[in-house]
Coordinates of C-alpha atoms in Angstrom, one line a residue:
M1 CA 0.0 0.1 0.1
K2 CA 1.3 3.5 -0.8
S3 CA 0.1 4.5 2.6
D4 CA 2.9 2.5 4.3
S5 CA 5.2 5.0 3.5
V6 CA 3.6 7.1 6.4
K7 CA 2.6 4.4 8.8
S8 CA 4.5 1.2 8.5
G9 CA 7.7 0.1 10.2
I10 CA 9.8 1.5 13.3
E11 CA 11.0 4.5 11.5
R12 CA 7.4 5.5 11.1
A13 CA 6.6 5.7 14.7
P14 CA 6.8 9.6 14.7
H15 CA 4.1 9.5 11.8
R16 CA 1.8 7.3 13.7
S17 CA 2.3 9.2 16.8
L18 CA 0.7 12.2 14.8
F19 CA -2.2 10.2 13.5
K20 CA -2.7 9.0 16.8
A21 CA -2.9 12.8 18.2
M22 CA -6.1 12.7 16.2
G23 CA -7.6 9.8 17.8
Y24 CA -6.7 7.1 15.0
T25 CA -6.2 3.7 16.4
D26 CA -3.8 1.0 15.5
E27 CA -6.6 -0.8 13.5
E28 CA -7.5 2.3 11.5
L29 CA -3.8 2.6 10.8
R30 CA -3.6 -1.1 9.6
R31 CA -6.2 -0.4 6.8
P32 CA -5.8 1.3 3.5
L33 CA -6.0 5.2 3.7
V34 CA -8.8 6.7 1.6
G35 CA -8.8 10.5 1.2
I36 CA -11.8 12.3 0.7
A37 CA -11.7 15.6 -1.3
N38 CA -14.3 17.6 0.4
S39 CA -15.6 20.9 -1.3
A40 CA -18.2 21.8 1.4
N41 CA -18.6 25.4 2.1
D42 CA -21.4 28.0 3.1
I43 CA -21.2 30.0 -0.2
I44 CA -22.3 27.7 -3.1
P45 CA -25.7 26.1 -2.8
G46 CA -24.6 22.9 -4.3
H47 CA -21.9 22.4 -1.6
A48 CA -23.7 23.8 1.6
E49 CA -24.8 20.3 2.5
L50 CA -21.8 18.2 1.3
D51 CA -20.6 17.6 4.7
R52 CA -23.6 15.0 4.9
I53 CA -22.4 13.3 1.7
V54 CA -18.9 13.2 3.1
S55 CA -20.3 11.3 6.3
A56 CA -22.0 9.0 4.1
V57 CA -18.6 8.2 2.1
K58 CA -17.1 8.0 5.5
A59 CA -19.6 5.3 6.6
G60 CA -19.2 3.3 3.4
V61 CA -15.4 3.3 3.4
Y62 CA -15.5 1.9 7.0
M63 CA -17.7 -0.4 6.0
G64 CA -15.5 -1.5 3.2
G65 CA -12.5 -2.0 5.3
G66 CA -10.8 1.4 4.9
T67 CA -9.9 4.3 6.9
P68 CA -11.6 7.5 5.5
I69 CA -9.4 10.7 5.8
A70 CA -11.3 13.9 4.8
F71 CA -9.9 17.3 3.7
G72 CA -11.1 20.4 2.3
T73 CA -10.9 22.1 -1.3
I74 CA -11.9 25.6 -2.4
G75 CA -14.9 26.3 -4.6
V76 CA -16.5 29.2 -6.6
C77 CA -20.2 29.9 -7.0
D78 CA -20.4 31.0 -10.5
G79 CA -23.9 32.5 -9.9
I80 CA -22.7 34.8 -7.2
A81 CA -19.5 35.5 -8.9
M82 CA -21.3 36.4 -11.9
N83 CA -20.8 39.9 -13.7
H84 CA -18.0 41.3 -11.5
I85 CA -14.3 40.7 -11.0
G86 CA -15.2 37.3 -9.2
M87 CA -16.0 35.6 -12.5
K88 CA -12.4 36.4 -13.5
Y89 CA -11.4 33.7 -10.9
S90 CA -13.7 30.9 -11.7
L91 CA -12.2 28.9 -14.3
A92 CA -8.8 29.4 -13.0
S93 CA -10.1 27.9 -9.8
R94 CA -10.3 24.5 -11.7
E95 CA -6.5 24.3 -11.7
L96 CA -5.8 25.2 -8.0
I97 CA -8.5 22.6 -7.0
A98 CA -6.6 19.9 -9.2
D99 CA -3.3 21.1 -7.8
S100 CA -4.4 21.1 -4.4
I101 CA -5.8 17.7 -4.4
E102 CA -2.5 16.4 -5.9
V103 CA -0.6 18.0 -3.0
M104 CA -2.5 16.5 -0.4
A105 CA -3.0 12.9 -1.8
I106 CA 0.9 12.7 -2.5
A107 CA 2.1 14.4 0.6
H108 CA 0.0 12.0 2.9
A109 CA 0.3 8.9 0.7
F110 CA -3.3 8.0 0.2
D111 CA -4.0 4.6 -1.2
A112 CA -7.2 5.6 -3.0
M113 CA -9.6 8.9 -3.2
V114 CA -13.2 9.6 -3.1
M115 CA -13.9 13.3 -4.4
V116 CA -17.1 15.0 -3.3
T117 CA -18.1 17.6 -5.6
N118 CA -20.9 19.2 -7.1
C119 CA -20.5 22.8 -9.2
D120 CA -19.0 24.1 -12.2
K121 CA -15.1 24.1 -12.0
I122 CA -15.1 21.8 -8.8
V123 CA -16.1 18.7 -10.9
P124 CA -13.7 19.1 -13.8
G125 CA -10.9 20.1 -11.4
M126 CA -11.5 17.1 -9.3
L127 CA -11.7 14.8 -12.4
M128 CA -8.4 16.3 -13.7
A129 CA -6.8 15.4 -10.2
A130 CA -8.0 11.8 -10.5
A131 CA -6.5 11.5 -14.0
R132 CA -3.3 12.9 -12.8
L133 CA -2.9 11.0 -9.7
N134 CA -4.2 7.7 -11.2
L135 CA -5.0 6.3 -7.9
P136 CA -8.4 4.4 -7.5
T137 CA -11.0 7.1 -7.4
I138 CA -14.7 7.6 -7.3
I139 CA -16.3 10.9 -8.0
V140 CA -19.5 11.5 -6.0
S141 CA -21.8 14.7 -6.6
G142 CA -24.2 16.2 -4.2
G143 CA -26.9 16.3 -6.7
P144 CA -29.3 19.0 -8.4
M145 CA -31.5 21.3 -6.4
L146 CA -35.3 21.1 -7.2
A147 CA -36.7 23.4 -9.5
G148 CA -38.8 26.2 -8.2
T149 CA -42.6 26.9 -9.1
R150 CA -44.3 30.2 -9.6
E151 CA -48.0 30.3 -10.9
G152 CA -48.1 26.6 -11.6
K153 CA -44.7 26.7 -13.8
K154 CA -41.2 25.6 -13.2
I155 CA -38.6 28.1 -12.6
D156 CA -34.8 28.1 -11.9
L157 CA -32.0 30.6 -11.6
V158 CA -31.9 31.6 -15.2
S159 CA -35.5 32.6 -14.7
V160 CA -34.2 35.2 -12.2
F161 CA -31.4 36.6 -14.5
E162 CA -33.8 36.7 -17.4
A163 CA -36.4 38.6 -15.2
V164 CA -33.7 41.4 -14.6
G165 CA -33.8 41.9 -18.3
A166 CA -37.5 41.9 -18.4
V167 CA -37.7 44.4 -15.5
S168 CA -35.1 46.7 -17.3
S169 CA -37.3 46.8 -20.5
G170 CA -40.5 47.4 -18.6
K171 CA -42.0 44.0 -19.4
M172 CA -42.0 43.0 -15.6
S173 CA -42.4 44.8 -12.2
K174 CA -39.9 44.7 -9.3
A175 CA -42.4 43.1 -7.3
E176 CA -42.7 40.2 -9.7
L177 CA -39.2 39.9 -10.0
A178 CA -39.0 39.9 -6.1
D179 CA -41.2 36.8 -6.3
I180 CA -39.3 35.0 -8.8
E181 CA -36.1 35.6 -6.7
D182 CA -37.6 33.9 -3.7
S183 CA -39.1 31.1 -5.5
A184 CA -36.5 30.0 -8.2
C185 CA -34.1 28.2 -5.9
P186 CA -36.2 26.2 -3.3
T187 CA -33.4 23.8 -2.0
C188 CA -29.6 23.2 -1.8
G189 CA -28.0 21.5 -4.6
S190 CA -26.4 22.3 -8.2
C191 CA -28.6 24.8 -9.8
A192 CA -31.8 22.8 -11.5
G193 CA -31.5 22.9 -15.5
M194 CA -28.7 21.4 -17.6
F195 CA -26.3 24.2 -16.8
T196 CA -22.6 23.3 -16.5
A197 CA -22.6 21.7 -12.9
N198 CA -25.1 19.2 -13.8
S199 CA -23.6 18.8 -17.3
M200 CA -20.4 17.9 -15.7
N201 CA -22.0 15.5 -13.2
C202 CA -23.7 13.7 -15.9
L203 CA -20.6 13.4 -17.9
T204 CA -18.6 12.1 -14.9
E205 CA -21.4 9.3 -14.6
A206 CA -21.2 8.7 -18.8
I207 CA -17.2 8.4 -18.7
G208 CA -17.4 6.0 -15.8
M209 CA -16.2 8.0 -13.0
G210 CA -19.4 8.3 -11.1
L211 CA -21.9 5.7 -10.0
P212 CA -25.2 5.4 -11.8
G213 CA -27.5 8.1 -10.8
N214 CA -24.5 10.4 -9.7
G215 CA -25.6 13.0 -12.4
T216 CA -29.2 13.2 -11.6
I217 CA -30.5 12.1 -8.2
P218 CA -31.8 15.2 -6.4
A219 CA -29.7 16.5 -3.7
V220 CA -32.6 16.3 -1.3
M221 CA -33.2 12.6 -1.9
A222 CA -32.2 9.8 0.6
A223 CA -31.1 7.9 -2.5
R224 CA -28.3 10.5 -2.7
T225 CA -26.9 9.7 0.6
R226 CA -27.3 5.8 -0.2
L227 CA -25.2 6.6 -3.5
A228 CA -22.4 8.1 -1.3
K229 CA -22.4 5.2 1.2
E230 CA -22.1 2.9 -1.9
A231 CA -19.2 4.9 -3.3
G232 CA -17.3 4.4 -0.1
M233 CA -17.7 0.9 -0.2
K234 CA -17.0 0.6 -4.1
I235 CA -13.7 2.5 -3.6
M236 CA -12.3 -0.4 -1.5
M237 CA -13.2 -2.8 -4.3
L238 CA -11.4 -0.6 -6.9
L239 CA -8.5 -0.6 -4.8
R240 CA -8.4 -4.3 -4.6
K241 CA -8.7 -4.7 -8.1
R242 CA -6.3 -2.1 -8.7
M243 CA -8.8 -0.1 -11.3
T244 CA -7.3 3.4 -11.7
P245 CA -9.0 6.2 -13.6
R246 CA -6.7 5.9 -16.6
K247 CA -8.1 2.4 -17.1
I248 CA -11.6 4.0 -17.0
M249 CA -11.0 7.3 -18.9
T250 CA -10.1 5.8 -22.2
E251 CA -10.4 7.1 -25.7
K252 CA -13.5 5.2 -26.1
A253 CA -14.8 6.5 -22.8
F254 CA -14.5 10.0 -23.6
A255 CA -16.4 9.2 -27.0
N256 CA -19.2 8.1 -24.6
A257 CA -19.2 11.2 -22.8
M258 CA -19.2 13.4 -25.8
A259 CA -22.2 11.3 -27.1
V260 CA -24.2 11.7 -23.8
D261 CA -23.3 15.3 -23.9
M262 CA -24.7 15.6 -27.3
A263 CA -27.8 13.7 -26.5
L264 CA -28.6 15.7 -23.5
G265 CA -27.6 19.3 -24.9
C266 CA -25.1 20.0 -22.3
S267 CA -23.3 23.3 -21.4
T268 CA -20.6 24.7 -24.0
N269 CA -18.2 24.6 -21.1
T270 CA -18.1 20.8 -21.1
V271 CA -15.9 21.4 -24.4
L272 CA -13.2 23.1 -22.3
H273 CA -13.6 20.6 -19.4
L274 CA -13.5 17.6 -21.4
I275 CA -10.6 18.8 -23.4
A276 CA -8.5 19.7 -20.3
L277 CA -9.3 16.4 -18.7
A278 CA -8.2 14.3 -21.8
S279 CA -4.9 16.2 -21.5
E280 CA -4.6 14.9 -18.1
A281 CA -5.9 11.5 -18.9
G282 CA -3.4 11.2 -22.0
V283 CA -6.1 11.1 -24.4
R284 CA -6.0 13.0 -27.6
L285 CA -9.0 15.2 -28.0
N286 CA -9.8 18.5 -30.1
L287 CA -12.6 20.7 -31.2
D288 CA -13.1 18.6 -34.4
S289 CA -13.8 15.6 -32.4
F290 CA -17.0 17.4 -31.1
N291 CA -18.4 18.1 -34.5
R292 CA -17.7 14.2 -35.6
I293 CA -19.5 12.9 -32.7
S294 CA -22.3 15.8 -32.8
E295 CA -23.1 14.9 -36.4
K296 CA -24.2 11.2 -35.7
I297 CA -25.6 11.7 -32.1
P298 CA -29.3 13.1 -32.0
H299 CA -30.6 15.5 -29.4
L300 CA -32.8 13.5 -27.1
C301 CA -33.7 15.8 -24.2
N302 CA -34.6 19.4 -24.0
M303 CA -33.5 20.6 -20.9
S304 CA -33.5 24.1 -19.3
P305 CA -32.4 26.6 -20.3
A306 CA -33.6 25.6 -23.9
G307 CA -36.3 23.4 -22.9
R308 CA -38.9 23.1 -20.0
H309 CA -37.5 20.0 -18.3
H310 CA -35.2 19.9 -15.1
M311 CA -32.8 17.4 -13.7
E312 CA -35.6 16.0 -11.4
D313 CA -37.6 15.3 -14.5
L314 CA -34.3 13.6 -16.2
D315 CA -33.7 11.6 -13.1
R316 CA -37.5 10.3 -13.0
A317 CA -37.2 9.3 -16.6
G318 CA -34.3 7.1 -15.9
G319 CA -31.4 9.3 -15.9
V320 CA -28.0 9.2 -17.8
S321 CA -28.2 5.5 -17.7
A322 CA -31.4 5.3 -19.8
V323 CA -29.9 7.9 -22.3
M324 CA -27.1 5.6 -22.6
K325 CA -29.2 2.5 -23.1
E326 CA -31.1 4.3 -25.9
L327 CA -28.0 5.5 -27.7
S328 CA -26.6 1.9 -27.5
R329 CA -29.7 0.5 -29.3
K330 CA -27.8 1.8 -32.4
G331 CA -24.3 1.2 -31.4
L332 CA -23.9 4.8 -30.4
I333 CA -22.4 4.1 -26.9
N334 CA -19.4 1.7 -26.4
T335 CA -20.7 -0.5 -23.7
E336 CA -17.4 -2.5 -23.0
C337 CA -15.9 0.6 -21.4
L338 CA -15.1 -0.1 -17.5
T339 CA -16.6 1.9 -15.0
V340 CA -16.2 2.5 -11.3
T341 CA -19.0 -0.1 -10.5
G342 CA -16.2 -2.7 -11.4
R343 CA -18.4 -3.6 -14.3
P344 CA -18.5 -2.4 -17.9
V345 CA -21.1 0.1 -19.2
K346 CA -23.5 -2.8 -20.8
E347 CA -24.0 -4.3 -17.3
N348 CA -24.6 -0.9 -15.5
I349 CA -27.3 0.0 -18.2
E350 CA -28.9 -3.6 -18.6
D351 CA -32.0 -2.9 -16.8
S352 CA -32.2 0.7 -17.5
R353 CA -35.1 2.0 -19.7
I354 CA -36.8 5.4 -20.5
R355 CA -39.7 5.7 -18.0
D356 CA -41.1 9.0 -19.6
K357 CA -40.6 9.5 -23.3
T358 CA -41.4 13.2 -23.1
V359 CA -38.3 13.7 -21.2
I360 CA -36.0 11.5 -22.8
R361 CA -37.1 11.0 -26.7
P362 CA -36.4 7.8 -28.5
L363 CA -33.8 7.9 -31.3
E364 CA -36.6 7.7 -33.9
R365 CA -37.8 11.1 -32.9
P366 CA -35.2 13.3 -31.4
Y367 CA -35.8 17.2 -30.9
H368 CA -32.7 17.6 -33.2
K369 CA -31.1 15.2 -35.6
Q370 CA -27.7 16.5 -34.6
G371 CA -26.1 16.8 -31.0
G372 CA -26.5 19.9 -28.8
L373 CA -23.2 21.4 -29.4
A374 CA -21.3 22.7 -32.5
V375 CA -18.0 23.9 -33.1
L376 CA -17.7 26.7 -35.7
F377 CA -14.4 27.7 -37.6
G378 CA -13.7 30.6 -40.1
N379 CA -11.5 33.7 -40.4
L380 CA -13.0 35.0 -37.3
A381 CA -12.0 32.0 -35.4
A382 CA -9.4 29.9 -37.0
S383 CA -9.2 27.6 -34.0
G384 CA -12.8 27.3 -33.5
C385 CA -15.7 28.8 -31.3
V386 CA -18.7 26.8 -29.6
V387 CA -22.3 27.3 -29.7
K388 CA -25.1 25.1 -28.0
Q389 CA -27.2 24.7 -31.1
S390 CA -30.0 23.0 -29.5
A391 CA -30.6 26.1 -27.6
V392 CA -30.7 28.1 -31.0
V393 CA -34.2 29.2 -32.5
R394 CA -34.4 27.9 -36.1
R395 CA -34.1 31.4 -37.8
M396 CA -31.0 32.2 -35.9
L397 CA -29.1 29.1 -37.0
R398 CA -28.1 31.3 -40.0
H399 CA -27.7 35.0 -39.4
E400 CA -25.8 38.1 -40.7
G401 CA -25.9 41.2 -38.7
T402 CA -24.0 44.2 -38.0
A403 CA -21.3 44.0 -35.2
R404 CA -21.6 46.0 -32.1
V405 CA -18.2 45.8 -30.4
F406 CA -17.4 45.7 -26.6
D407 CA -14.2 45.6 -25.0
S408 CA -15.6 44.1 -21.7
E409 CA -18.6 42.2 -20.3
E410 CA -19.5 45.2 -18.3
E411 CA -19.6 47.5 -21.4
A412 CA -21.8 45.2 -23.2
T413 CA -24.3 44.7 -20.4
S414 CA -24.7 48.4 -20.1
A415 CA -25.4 48.8 -23.6
I416 CA -27.8 45.9 -23.6
M417 CA -29.6 47.3 -20.4
A418 CA -29.8 50.7 -21.9
G419 CA -31.6 49.5 -25.1
R420 CA -28.8 50.3 -27.6
I421 CA -28.9 46.9 -29.0
K422 CA -31.1 46.5 -31.9
K423 CA -32.6 43.5 -33.9
G424 CA -30.2 41.9 -36.2
D425 CA -27.0 43.3 -34.4
V426 CA -24.2 40.9 -33.7
V427 CA -22.7 41.7 -30.0
I428 CA -19.1 41.2 -30.0
I429 CA -17.6 40.9 -26.6
R430 CA -13.6 40.8 -26.6
Y431 CA -10.8 40.6 -24.3
E432 CA -12.5 38.3 -22.0
G433 CA -10.6 35.0 -23.0
P434 CA -8.3 32.9 -20.9
R435 CA -5.6 35.7 -20.9
G436 CA -7.4 38.7 -21.8
G437 CA -10.2 38.5 -19.1
P438 CA -8.2 37.1 -17.5
G439 CA -9.9 33.9 -16.6
M440 CA -12.2 33.5 -19.5
R441 CA -15.4 34.9 -17.7
E442 CA -18.8 33.2 -18.1
M443 CA -21.3 35.6 -19.2
L444 CA -24.9 34.9 -18.0
M445 CA -25.7 38.4 -17.3
P446 CA -25.6 39.8 -21.0
T447 CA -27.3 36.6 -22.6
S448 CA -30.1 36.7 -20.0
A449 CA -30.6 40.4 -20.4
I450 CA -31.0 39.8 -24.1
A451 CA -33.5 37.0 -23.6
G452 CA -35.4 38.9 -21.0
M453 CA -35.8 41.8 -23.3
G454 CA -37.1 39.4 -25.9
L455 CA -34.1 40.0 -28.2
D456 CA -32.7 36.4 -28.2
T457 CA -34.3 35.3 -31.4
D458 CA -32.9 38.4 -33.2
V459 CA -29.5 39.1 -31.7
A460 CA -26.3 36.9 -31.7
L461 CA -23.4 37.2 -29.1
V462 CA -20.0 36.2 -29.9
T463 CA -17.1 36.3 -27.6
D464 CA -13.7 34.9 -26.8
G465 CA -14.9 34.4 -23.0
R466 CA -17.4 31.9 -22.1
F467 CA -21.2 31.7 -21.7
S468 CA -22.9 30.1 -18.8
G469 CA -24.6 26.5 -19.2
G470 CA -27.6 28.6 -18.6
T471 CA -27.5 30.7 -21.6
R472 CA -29.9 30.1 -24.6
G473 CA -29.8 31.8 -27.9
A474 CA -27.1 32.3 -30.5
A475 CA -24.2 32.7 -28.1
I476 CA -21.2 31.8 -29.6
G477 CA -18.1 31.5 -27.0
H478 CA -14.5 30.5 -26.8
V479 CA -13.3 32.3 -30.0
S480 CA -9.9 31.3 -30.6
P481 CA -7.5 32.8 -31.0
E482 CA -8.5 35.3 -28.4
A483 CA -8.2 38.9 -28.7
M484 CA -5.5 39.2 -26.3
E485 CA -3.3 36.9 -28.4
G486 CA -4.1 39.0 -31.7
G487 CA -6.9 36.8 -33.0
P488 CA -9.1 38.7 -35.5
I489 CA -12.0 39.3 -33.0
A490 CA -9.4 41.8 -31.6
I491 CA -9.8 43.9 -34.6
V492 CA -13.5 43.8 -35.5
E493 CA -15.1 47.3 -35.8
D494 CA -18.7 48.8 -35.0
G495 CA -20.4 48.4 -38.6
D496 CA -18.6 45.1 -39.6
R497 CA -21.0 42.5 -40.9
I498 CA -20.6 39.2 -39.2
A499 CA -22.0 35.9 -40.9
I500 CA -22.9 32.8 -38.7
D501 CA -24.0 29.7 -40.5
I502 CA -24.2 27.0 -37.6
P503 CA -25.3 24.2 -39.8
Q504 CA -22.3 24.6 -42.0
K505 CA -20.2 25.2 -38.9
R506 CA -18.8 28.8 -40.3
I507 CA -18.3 32.1 -38.9
T508 CA -17.1 34.9 -41.0
L509 CA -15.8 38.4 -40.5
K510 CA -17.1 39.7 -43.8
V511 CA -13.9 42.1 -44.4
S512 CA -11.3 41.4 -47.0
E513 CA -8.3 39.6 -46.1
K514 CA -6.2 42.6 -47.1
E515 CA -8.2 44.9 -44.7
I516 CA -8.0 42.3 -41.6
E517 CA -4.0 42.2 -42.2
A518 CA -3.8 45.8 -42.3
R519 CA -5.9 46.2 -39.1
L520 CA -3.7 43.5 -37.4
S521 CA -0.4 45.1 -38.4
T522 CA -1.4 48.1 -36.3
W523 CA -3.1 46.3 -33.6
R524 CA -1.2 46.4 -30.0
P525 CA -2.3 44.2 -27.0
P526 CA -3.7 46.2 -24.2
K527 CA -2.2 45.9 -20.6
F528 CA -3.2 43.0 -18.6
K529 CA -6.2 43.8 -16.3
I530 CA -4.6 41.9 -13.1
T531 CA -1.1 42.3 -12.5
K532 CA -0.4 40.6 -9.3
G533 CA -1.4 37.5 -7.3
Y534 CA -2.8 34.1 -8.5
M535 CA -4.2 35.5 -11.8
A536 CA -1.3 37.3 -12.8
R537 CA 0.6 33.8 -12.8
Y538 CA -2.1 32.4 -14.5
V539 CA -2.0 34.7 -17.3
R540 CA 1.5 33.7 -18.2
A541 CA 0.8 30.2 -18.2
V542 CA -2.8 29.5 -19.6
S543 CA -3.5 28.1 -23.0
S544 CA -6.3 29.1 -25.3
G545 CA -9.9 28.2 -25.1
G546 CA -9.6 25.8 -28.1
E547 CA -7.1 24.0 -26.1
G548 CA -9.2 23.8 -22.9
A549 CA -7.9 26.8 -21.2
V550 CA -5.3 24.4 -19.5
V551 CA -2.2 25.9 -17.4
R552 CA 0.9 24.7 -19.4

């Protein structure tokens, strides 16, 4: 056991003495040490009750014959960090989470890991740590919150963001906004739609690193606690079998994750995180991979924000297992891939079925023939950009409009709120990429304001930053190369024409190549917006969005 290096032999008497200072017994020290990465805190609704999940994991580890040892990790609530400087730190926190778990696991010689997580950057950060450490590991999420209800209709966090735009345009009163504010998030858990947190929790299950139900069982359900206990027991089995993450997260497993991504209509942020995770796992994955998968995987679930269903509905309808079972009918899932159950996918999904065909449609009548995401290329984004095509209304799939250019999210949001954006415009938000932001901010405020003002069927938004998983409409993010690296988005001018063709996977700045070269020849990068602390170091090391915004 790896942990023998900190607890076995005469020379480790001082080490054992320190363990005993915390109350560990000789019997506990004879067992494998299982590290439990616990991201519980009092600032993220999805993490506020994770101590309960960790307690259940501990019980499972003890039942399985191990000694559980919990430690804390950081986490950022994207909703609370939204639309101010705090969001610059969100994506960058992913790397800190992975690094901190690596430090704790190696410094204390853990034999195996259970990582308890829930929200946007914490899930991929933990998955990256699992791939890097390659110790037997299971990821356990805290589960989604229930949707709120108002006047007989389900609502969620995005309803609040969009209501802000409705109030600004005079379509809603402040009293109505207050009512929505009080009703939209009725329980703890990751926000109720297919936003980034739930997208990544579902893909954790699809790639084989979470137990069946990990992505969809609501946070408030007793089944969530039982799942955590089962994870604690299963990790001991994985340790005995020496089944490590790199044996699970293979190229075929990533293809499964992308297939489920497309069928569910997940967040565009999954592209960043899967590419970053593949890098840690030693698997080659690029933006073209997503288009290839999307072209053959139909979109089966119409989840919020694009549709009316929420995570509780997906869970009731059969969850991720039912989606994988349906895809497997036509050979669209590799059922031989190993999973943390100790069994291959085919055995995990053998008894699964669609329980509600209004939530999970059969392959014969999908919502869309292609998957939820598309990667566009063109002279504005030579290295690609990403859009959730399943959340775009039909008439905006092809759109040409006049560029309205802003050098920050704040400038764009102010213009939108002031009513200065008109039907047909293409809003360009630049210098928000991994280096330019810095931190590639997620921008739910401008997209929600556009939707709340009723412009989401007429206005496109294009940025080198990111859009929230809660975004709907023609919101195109991750433009690479980013503006700070001298990508063509840096030289777009007010009045330029932008052509978007999502079916053909093209985005074009309709300016001559000669004019683009002339503008780029006189372009100079602006000063970095943060010049000290962690983000200053991050800027020097981070890659482009097209490469997963990984730290080199």
